[in-house]
PDB file of C-alpha atoms in Angstrom:
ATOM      1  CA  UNK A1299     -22.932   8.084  -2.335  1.00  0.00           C
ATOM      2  CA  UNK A1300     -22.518   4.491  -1.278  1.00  0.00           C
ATOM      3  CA  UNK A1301     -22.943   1.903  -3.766  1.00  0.00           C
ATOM      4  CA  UNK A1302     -25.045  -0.698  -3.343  1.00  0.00           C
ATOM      5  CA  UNK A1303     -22.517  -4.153  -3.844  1.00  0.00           C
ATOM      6  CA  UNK A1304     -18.653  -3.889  -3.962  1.00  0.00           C
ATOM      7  CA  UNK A1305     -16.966  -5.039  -6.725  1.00  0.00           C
ATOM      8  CA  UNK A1306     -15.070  -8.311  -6.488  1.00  0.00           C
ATOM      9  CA  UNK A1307     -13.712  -9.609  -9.861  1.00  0.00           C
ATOM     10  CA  UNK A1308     -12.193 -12.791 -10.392  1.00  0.00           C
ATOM     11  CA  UNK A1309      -8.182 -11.697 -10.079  1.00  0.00           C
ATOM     12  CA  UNK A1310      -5.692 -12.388 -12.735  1.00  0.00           C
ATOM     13  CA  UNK A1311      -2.185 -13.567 -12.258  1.00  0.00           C
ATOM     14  CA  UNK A1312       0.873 -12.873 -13.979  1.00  0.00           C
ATOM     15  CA  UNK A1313       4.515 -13.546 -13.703  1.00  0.00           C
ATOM     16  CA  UNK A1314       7.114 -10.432 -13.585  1.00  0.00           C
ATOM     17  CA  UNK A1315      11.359 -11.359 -12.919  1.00  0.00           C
ATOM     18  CA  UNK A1316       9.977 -14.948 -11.989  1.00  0.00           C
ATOM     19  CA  UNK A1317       7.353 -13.282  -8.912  1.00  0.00           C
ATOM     20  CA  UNK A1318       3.610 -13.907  -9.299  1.00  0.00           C
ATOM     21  CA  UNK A1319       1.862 -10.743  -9.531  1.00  0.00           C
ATOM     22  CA  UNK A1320      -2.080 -10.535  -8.631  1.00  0.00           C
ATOM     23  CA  UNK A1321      -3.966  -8.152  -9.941  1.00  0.00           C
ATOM     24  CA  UNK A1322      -7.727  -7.490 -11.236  1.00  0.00           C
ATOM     25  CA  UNK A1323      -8.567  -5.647 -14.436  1.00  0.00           C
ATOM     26  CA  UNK A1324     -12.045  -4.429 -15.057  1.00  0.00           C
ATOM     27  CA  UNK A1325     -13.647  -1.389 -16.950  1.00  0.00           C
ATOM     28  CA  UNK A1326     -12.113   0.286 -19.976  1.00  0.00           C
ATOM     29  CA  UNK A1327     -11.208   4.230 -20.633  1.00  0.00           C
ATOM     30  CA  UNK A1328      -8.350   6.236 -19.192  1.00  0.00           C
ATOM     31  CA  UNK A1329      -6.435   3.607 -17.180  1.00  0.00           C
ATOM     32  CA  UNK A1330      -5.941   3.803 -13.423  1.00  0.00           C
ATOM     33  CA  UNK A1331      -3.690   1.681 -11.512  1.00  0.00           C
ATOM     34  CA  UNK A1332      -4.442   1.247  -7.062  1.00  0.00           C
ATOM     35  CA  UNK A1333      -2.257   0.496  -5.243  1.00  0.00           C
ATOM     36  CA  UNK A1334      -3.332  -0.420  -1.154  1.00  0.00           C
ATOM     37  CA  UNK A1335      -1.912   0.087   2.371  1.00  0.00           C
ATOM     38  CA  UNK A1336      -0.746  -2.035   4.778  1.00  0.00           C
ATOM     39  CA  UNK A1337      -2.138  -4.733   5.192  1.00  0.00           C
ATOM     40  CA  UNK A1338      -4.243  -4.796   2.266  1.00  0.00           C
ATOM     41  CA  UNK A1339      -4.908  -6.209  -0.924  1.00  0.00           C
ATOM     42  CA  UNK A1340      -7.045  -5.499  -3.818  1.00  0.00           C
ATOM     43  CA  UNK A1341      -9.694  -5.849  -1.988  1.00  0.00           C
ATOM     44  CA  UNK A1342      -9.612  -2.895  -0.038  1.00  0.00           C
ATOM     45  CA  UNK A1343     -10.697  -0.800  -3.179  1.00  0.00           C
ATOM     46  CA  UNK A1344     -13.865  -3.698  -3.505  1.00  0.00           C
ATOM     47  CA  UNK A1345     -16.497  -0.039  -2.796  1.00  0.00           C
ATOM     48  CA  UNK A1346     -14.197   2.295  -4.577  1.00  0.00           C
ATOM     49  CA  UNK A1347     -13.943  -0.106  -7.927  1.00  0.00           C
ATOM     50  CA  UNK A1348     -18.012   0.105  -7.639  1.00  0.00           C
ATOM     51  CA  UNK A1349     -17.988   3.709  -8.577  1.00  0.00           C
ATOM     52  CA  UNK A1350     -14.955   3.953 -10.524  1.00  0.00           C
ATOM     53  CA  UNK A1351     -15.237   1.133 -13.106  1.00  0.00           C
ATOM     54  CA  UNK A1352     -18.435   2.105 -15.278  1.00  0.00           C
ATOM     55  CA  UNK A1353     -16.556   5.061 -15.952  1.00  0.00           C
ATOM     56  CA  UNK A1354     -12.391   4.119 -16.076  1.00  0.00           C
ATOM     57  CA  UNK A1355     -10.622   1.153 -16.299  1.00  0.00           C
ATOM     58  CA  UNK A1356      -9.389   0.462 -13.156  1.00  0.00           C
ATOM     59  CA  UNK A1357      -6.298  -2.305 -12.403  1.00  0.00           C
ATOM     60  CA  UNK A1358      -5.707  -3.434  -8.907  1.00  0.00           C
ATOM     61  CA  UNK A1359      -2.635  -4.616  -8.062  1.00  0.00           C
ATOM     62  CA  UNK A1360      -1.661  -6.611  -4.612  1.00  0.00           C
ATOM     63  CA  UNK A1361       1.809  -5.781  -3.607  1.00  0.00           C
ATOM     64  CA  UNK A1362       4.326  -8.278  -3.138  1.00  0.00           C
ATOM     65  CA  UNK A1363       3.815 -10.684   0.246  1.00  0.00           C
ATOM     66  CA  UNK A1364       0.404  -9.558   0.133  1.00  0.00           C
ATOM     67  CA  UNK A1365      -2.885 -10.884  -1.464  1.00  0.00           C
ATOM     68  CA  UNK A1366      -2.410 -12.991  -4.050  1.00  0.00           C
ATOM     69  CA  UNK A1367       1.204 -11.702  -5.132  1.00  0.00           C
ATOM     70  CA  UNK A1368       4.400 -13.704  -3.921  1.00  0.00           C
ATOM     71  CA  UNK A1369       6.670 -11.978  -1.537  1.00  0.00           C
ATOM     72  CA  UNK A1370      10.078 -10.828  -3.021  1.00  0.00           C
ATOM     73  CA  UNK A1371      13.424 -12.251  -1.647  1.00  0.00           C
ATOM     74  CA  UNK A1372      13.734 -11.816   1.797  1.00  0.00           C
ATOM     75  CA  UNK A1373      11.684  -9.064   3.699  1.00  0.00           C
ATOM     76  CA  UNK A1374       9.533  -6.343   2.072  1.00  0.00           C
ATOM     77  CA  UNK A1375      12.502  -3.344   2.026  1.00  0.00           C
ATOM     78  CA  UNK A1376      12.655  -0.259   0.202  1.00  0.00           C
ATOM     79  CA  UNK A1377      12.812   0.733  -2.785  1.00  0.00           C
ATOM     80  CA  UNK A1378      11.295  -2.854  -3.975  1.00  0.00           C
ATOM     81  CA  UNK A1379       7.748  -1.678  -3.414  1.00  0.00           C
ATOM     82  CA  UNK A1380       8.167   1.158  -6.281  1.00  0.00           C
ATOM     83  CA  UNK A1381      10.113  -1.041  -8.208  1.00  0.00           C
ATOM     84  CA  UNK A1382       7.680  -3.834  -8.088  1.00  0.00           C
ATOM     85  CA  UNK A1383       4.854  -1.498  -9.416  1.00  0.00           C
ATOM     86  CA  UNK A1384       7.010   0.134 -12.107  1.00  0.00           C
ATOM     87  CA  UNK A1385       8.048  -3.633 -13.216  1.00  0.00           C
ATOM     88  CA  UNK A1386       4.793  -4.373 -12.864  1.00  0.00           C
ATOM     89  CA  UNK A1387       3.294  -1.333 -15.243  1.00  0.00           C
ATOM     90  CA  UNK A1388       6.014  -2.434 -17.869  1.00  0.00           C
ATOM     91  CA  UNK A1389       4.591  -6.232 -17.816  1.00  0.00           C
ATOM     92  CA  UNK A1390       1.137  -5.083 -18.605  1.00  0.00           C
ATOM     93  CA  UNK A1391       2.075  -2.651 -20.916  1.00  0.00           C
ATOM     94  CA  UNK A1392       0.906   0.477 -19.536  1.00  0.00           C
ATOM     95  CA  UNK A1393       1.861   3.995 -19.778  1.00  0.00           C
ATOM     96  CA  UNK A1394       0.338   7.619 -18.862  1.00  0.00           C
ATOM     97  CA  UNK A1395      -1.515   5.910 -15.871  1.00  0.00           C
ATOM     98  CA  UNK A1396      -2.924   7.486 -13.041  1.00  0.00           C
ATOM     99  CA  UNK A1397      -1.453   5.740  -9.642  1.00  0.00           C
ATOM    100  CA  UNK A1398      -4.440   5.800  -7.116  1.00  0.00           C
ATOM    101  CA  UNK A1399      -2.897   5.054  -3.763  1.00  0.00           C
ATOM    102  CA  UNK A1400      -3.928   4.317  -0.475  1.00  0.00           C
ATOM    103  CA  UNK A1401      -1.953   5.193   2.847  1.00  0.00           C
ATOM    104  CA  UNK A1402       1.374   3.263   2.580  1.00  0.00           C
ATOM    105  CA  UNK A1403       0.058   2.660  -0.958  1.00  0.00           C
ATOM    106  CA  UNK A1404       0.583   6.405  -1.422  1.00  0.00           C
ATOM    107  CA  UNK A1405       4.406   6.369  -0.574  1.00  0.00           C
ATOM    108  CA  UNK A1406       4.119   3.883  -3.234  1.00  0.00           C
ATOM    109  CA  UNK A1407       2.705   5.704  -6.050  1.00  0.00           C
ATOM    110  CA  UNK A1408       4.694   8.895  -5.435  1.00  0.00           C
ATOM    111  CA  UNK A1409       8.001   6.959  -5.865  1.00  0.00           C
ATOM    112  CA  UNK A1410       6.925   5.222  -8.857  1.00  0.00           C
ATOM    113  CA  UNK A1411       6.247   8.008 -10.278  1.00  0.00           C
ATOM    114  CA  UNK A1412       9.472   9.809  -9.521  1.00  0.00           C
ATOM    115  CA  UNK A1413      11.432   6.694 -10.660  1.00  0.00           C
ATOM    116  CA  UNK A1414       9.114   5.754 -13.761  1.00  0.00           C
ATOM    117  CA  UNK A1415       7.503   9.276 -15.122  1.00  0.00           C
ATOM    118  CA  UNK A1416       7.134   7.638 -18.546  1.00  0.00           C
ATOM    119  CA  UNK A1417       4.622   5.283 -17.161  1.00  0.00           C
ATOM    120  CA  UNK A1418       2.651   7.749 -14.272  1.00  0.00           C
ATOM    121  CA  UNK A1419       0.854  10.691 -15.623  1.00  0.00           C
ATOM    122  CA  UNK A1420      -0.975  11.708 -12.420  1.00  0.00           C
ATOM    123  CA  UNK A1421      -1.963  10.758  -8.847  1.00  0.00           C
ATOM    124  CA  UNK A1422      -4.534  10.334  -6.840  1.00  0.00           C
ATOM    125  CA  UNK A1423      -3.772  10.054  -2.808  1.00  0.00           C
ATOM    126  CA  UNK A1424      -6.018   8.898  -0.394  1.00  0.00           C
ATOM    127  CA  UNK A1425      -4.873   9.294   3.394  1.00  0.00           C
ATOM    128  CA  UNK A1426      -1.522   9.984   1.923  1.00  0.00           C
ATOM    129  CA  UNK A1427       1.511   8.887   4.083  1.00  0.00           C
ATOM    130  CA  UNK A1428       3.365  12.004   4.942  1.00  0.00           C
ATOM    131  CA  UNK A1429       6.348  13.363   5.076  1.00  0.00           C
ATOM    132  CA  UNK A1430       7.213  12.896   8.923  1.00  0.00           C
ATOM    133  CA  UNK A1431       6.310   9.708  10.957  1.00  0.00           C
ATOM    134  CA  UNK A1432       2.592   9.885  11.860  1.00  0.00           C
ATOM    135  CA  UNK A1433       0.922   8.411  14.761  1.00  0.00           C
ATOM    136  CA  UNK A1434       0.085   4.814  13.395  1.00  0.00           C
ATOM    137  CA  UNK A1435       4.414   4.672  13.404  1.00  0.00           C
ATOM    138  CA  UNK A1436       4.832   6.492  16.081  1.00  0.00           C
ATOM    139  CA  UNK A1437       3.205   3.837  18.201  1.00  0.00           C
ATOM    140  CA  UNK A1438       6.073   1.217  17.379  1.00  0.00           C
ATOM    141  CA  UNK A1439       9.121   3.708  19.105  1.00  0.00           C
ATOM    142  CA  UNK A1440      11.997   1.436  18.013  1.00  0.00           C
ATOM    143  CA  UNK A1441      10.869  -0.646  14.450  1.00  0.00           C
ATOM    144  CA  UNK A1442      13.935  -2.883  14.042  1.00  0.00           C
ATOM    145  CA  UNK A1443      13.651  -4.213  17.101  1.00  0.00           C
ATOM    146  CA  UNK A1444       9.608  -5.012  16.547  1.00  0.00           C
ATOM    147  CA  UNK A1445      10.812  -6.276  13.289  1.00  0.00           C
ATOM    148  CA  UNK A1446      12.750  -8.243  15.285  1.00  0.00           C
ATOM    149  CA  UNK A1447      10.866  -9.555  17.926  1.00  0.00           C
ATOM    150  CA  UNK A1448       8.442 -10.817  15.567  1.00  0.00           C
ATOM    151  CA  UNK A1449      11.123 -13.565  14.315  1.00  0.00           C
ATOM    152  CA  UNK A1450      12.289 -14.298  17.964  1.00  0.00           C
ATOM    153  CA  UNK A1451      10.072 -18.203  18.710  1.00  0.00           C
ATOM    154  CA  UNK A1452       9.683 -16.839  22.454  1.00  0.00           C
ATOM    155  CA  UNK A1453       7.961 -13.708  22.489  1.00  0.00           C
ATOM    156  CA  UNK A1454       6.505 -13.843  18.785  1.00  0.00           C
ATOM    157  CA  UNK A1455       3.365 -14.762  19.918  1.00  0.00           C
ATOM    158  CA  UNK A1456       2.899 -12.435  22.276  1.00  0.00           C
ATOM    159  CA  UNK A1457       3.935  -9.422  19.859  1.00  0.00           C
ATOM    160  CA  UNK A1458       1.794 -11.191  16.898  1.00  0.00           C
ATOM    161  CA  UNK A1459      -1.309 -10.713  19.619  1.00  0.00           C
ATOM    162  CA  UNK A1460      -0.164  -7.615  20.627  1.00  0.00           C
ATOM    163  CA  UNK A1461       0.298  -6.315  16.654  1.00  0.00           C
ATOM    164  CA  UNK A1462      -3.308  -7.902  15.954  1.00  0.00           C
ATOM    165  CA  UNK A1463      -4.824  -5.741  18.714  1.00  0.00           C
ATOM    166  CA  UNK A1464      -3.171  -3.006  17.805  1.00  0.00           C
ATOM    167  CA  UNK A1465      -4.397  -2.789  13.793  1.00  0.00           C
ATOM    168  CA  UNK A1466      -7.805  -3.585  15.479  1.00  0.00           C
ATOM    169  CA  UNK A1467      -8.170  -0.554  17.498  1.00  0.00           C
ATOM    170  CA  UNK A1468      -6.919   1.628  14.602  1.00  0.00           C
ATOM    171  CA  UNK A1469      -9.527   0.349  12.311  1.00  0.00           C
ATOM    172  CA  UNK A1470      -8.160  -2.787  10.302  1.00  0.00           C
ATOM    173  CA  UNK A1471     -11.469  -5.115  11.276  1.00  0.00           C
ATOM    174  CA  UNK A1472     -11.139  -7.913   8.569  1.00  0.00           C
ATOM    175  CA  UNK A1473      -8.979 -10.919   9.817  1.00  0.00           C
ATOM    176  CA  UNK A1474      -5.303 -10.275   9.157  1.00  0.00           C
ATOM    177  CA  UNK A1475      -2.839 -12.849   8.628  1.00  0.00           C
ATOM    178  CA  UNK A1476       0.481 -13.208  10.653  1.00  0.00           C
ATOM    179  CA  UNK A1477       2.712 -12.631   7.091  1.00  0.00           C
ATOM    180  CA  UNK A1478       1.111  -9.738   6.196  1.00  0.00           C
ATOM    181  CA  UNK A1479       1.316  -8.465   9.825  1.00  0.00           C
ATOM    182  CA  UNK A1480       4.717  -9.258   9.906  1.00  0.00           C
ATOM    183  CA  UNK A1481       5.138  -7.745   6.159  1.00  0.00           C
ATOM    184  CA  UNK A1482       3.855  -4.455   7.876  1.00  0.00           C
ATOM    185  CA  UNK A1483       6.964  -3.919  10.325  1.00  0.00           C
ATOM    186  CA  UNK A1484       9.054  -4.925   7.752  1.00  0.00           C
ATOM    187  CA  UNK A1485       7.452  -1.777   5.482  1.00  0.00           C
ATOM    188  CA  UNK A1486       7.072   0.085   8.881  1.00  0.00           C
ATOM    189  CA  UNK A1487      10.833  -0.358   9.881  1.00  0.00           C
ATOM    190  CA  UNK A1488      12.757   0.309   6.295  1.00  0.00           C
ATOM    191  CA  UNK A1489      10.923   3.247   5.321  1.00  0.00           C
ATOM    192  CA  UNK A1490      13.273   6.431   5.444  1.00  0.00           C
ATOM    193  CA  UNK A1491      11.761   9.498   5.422  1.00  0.00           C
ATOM    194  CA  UNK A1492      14.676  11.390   4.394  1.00  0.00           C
ATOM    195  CA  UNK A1493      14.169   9.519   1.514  1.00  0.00           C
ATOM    196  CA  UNK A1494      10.862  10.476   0.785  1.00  0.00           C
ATOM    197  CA  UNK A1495      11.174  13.480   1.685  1.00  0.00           C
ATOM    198  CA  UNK A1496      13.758  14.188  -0.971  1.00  0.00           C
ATOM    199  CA  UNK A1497      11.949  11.987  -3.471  1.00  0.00           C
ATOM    200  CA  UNK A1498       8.930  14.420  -2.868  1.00  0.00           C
ATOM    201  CA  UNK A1499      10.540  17.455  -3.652  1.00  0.00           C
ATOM    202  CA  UNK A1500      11.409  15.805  -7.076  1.00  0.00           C
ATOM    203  CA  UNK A1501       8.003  14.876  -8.159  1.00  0.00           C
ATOM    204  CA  UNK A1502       6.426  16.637 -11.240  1.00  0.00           C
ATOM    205  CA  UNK A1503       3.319  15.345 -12.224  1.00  0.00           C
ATOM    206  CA  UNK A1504       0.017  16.937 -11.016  1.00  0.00           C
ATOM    207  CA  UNK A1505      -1.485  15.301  -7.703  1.00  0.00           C
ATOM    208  CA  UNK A1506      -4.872  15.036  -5.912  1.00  0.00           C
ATOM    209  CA  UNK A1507      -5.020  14.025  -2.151  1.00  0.00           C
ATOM    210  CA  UNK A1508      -7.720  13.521   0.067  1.00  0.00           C
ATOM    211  CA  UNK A1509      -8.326  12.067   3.869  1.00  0.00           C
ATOM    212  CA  UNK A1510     -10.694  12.384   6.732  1.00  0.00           C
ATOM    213  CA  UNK A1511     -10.026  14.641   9.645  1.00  0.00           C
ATOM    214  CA  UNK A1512     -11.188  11.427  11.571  1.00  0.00           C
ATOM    215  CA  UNK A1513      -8.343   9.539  10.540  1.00  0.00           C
ATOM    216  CA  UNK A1514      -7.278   7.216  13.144  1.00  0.00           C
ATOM    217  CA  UNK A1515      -3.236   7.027  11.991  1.00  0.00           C
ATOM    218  CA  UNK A1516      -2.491   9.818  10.120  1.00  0.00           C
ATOM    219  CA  UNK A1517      -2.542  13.291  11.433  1.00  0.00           C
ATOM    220  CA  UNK A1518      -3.969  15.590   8.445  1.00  0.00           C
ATOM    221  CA  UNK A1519      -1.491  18.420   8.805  1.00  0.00           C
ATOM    222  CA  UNK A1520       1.458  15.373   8.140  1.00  0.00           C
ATOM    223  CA  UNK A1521      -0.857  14.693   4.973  1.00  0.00           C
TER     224      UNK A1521
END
């Protein structure tokens, strides 16, 4: 099914520990809370929301750096994506959510609802990010040092066009900017799969995941 017009509502703001937070909240019924990949912003869910929001009340949040939602104190690091959503759950008052995530967005979700089971009563995972470094990370060998070059003046714009082509060919086609590009290494370079790994294994809730065997970055047997 393919709806005929995306849904674009007008987004909200709100401040959480002195960060704007951008979000969109449309529908009502049994509350469910997206959270995108990288880069993205509420937007990416603009077809989803279409069928979802006759039927649930879905919030969209844009995670920090991205979208409408300021960046948080230095460079996007981990565990502040988690804690951002959790924080930002608590602000709005919600609890016994389901966290619908997207790619990175599903790393996300699964932390948050390790670290905040009060607030998470289920998830939904779409192209879920796996436990071992797929393809779309494998094609940066050595992250700190993109992460790097992407502050160094005199090869930044080289990497920034090299970056841009890169998301291009693996299916990002609406114009990116360079601070969410750059925002992407920095997610890209902290994440620790040991971590997650570990953080997976504690996980309680119930879970549904889906992706497409056509998926250009993540392998579906690392899903």
């Amino acid at each position: 099914m393919i709806p005929e017009t995306p849904s674009d509502p007008v987004p909200r703001q709100i401040r959480i520990n002195g960060h704007l937070v951008q979000y969109t909240d449309v529908g009502t019924g049994p509350v469910v809370v997206a959270i995108h990949g990288l880069p993205g912003d509420v937007s990416d869910f603009r077809w989803l929301g279409t069928a979802l929001e006759p039927h649930v009340r879905l919030i969209r949040v844009d995670l920090p750096g991205f979208g409408g939602s300021s960046p948080l104190a230095g460079s996007l690091q981990w565990p502040d994506p988690p804690r951002f959503v959790a924080d930002t759950l608590a602000a709005l008052s919600l609890d016994a959510v389901t966290l619908l995530g997207h790619s990175y967005g599903t790393g996300v979700a699964l932390c948050t609802a390790v670290a905040a089971p009060d607030r998470v009563k289920r998830l939904a995972l779409l192209a879920p990010f796996g436990r071992e470094p797929h393809r779309g990370i494998r094609q940066f060998p050595v992250p700190r040092l993109v992460q790097l070059g992407v502050r160094l003046p005199m090869i930044r714009q080289t990497l920034m066009q090299t970056l841009r082509q890169s998301l291009k060919n693996s299916g990002f086609r609406k114009p990116l900017r360079d601070q969410h590009i750059v925002r992407t290494i920095d997610a890209i370079a902290t994440w620790n799969f040991d971590t997650y790994r570990t953080t997976v294994s504690e996980l309680h809730c119930p879970v549904f995941g889906a992706y497409c065997l056509d998926d250009h970055l993540i392998e579906p047997h690392l899903m």
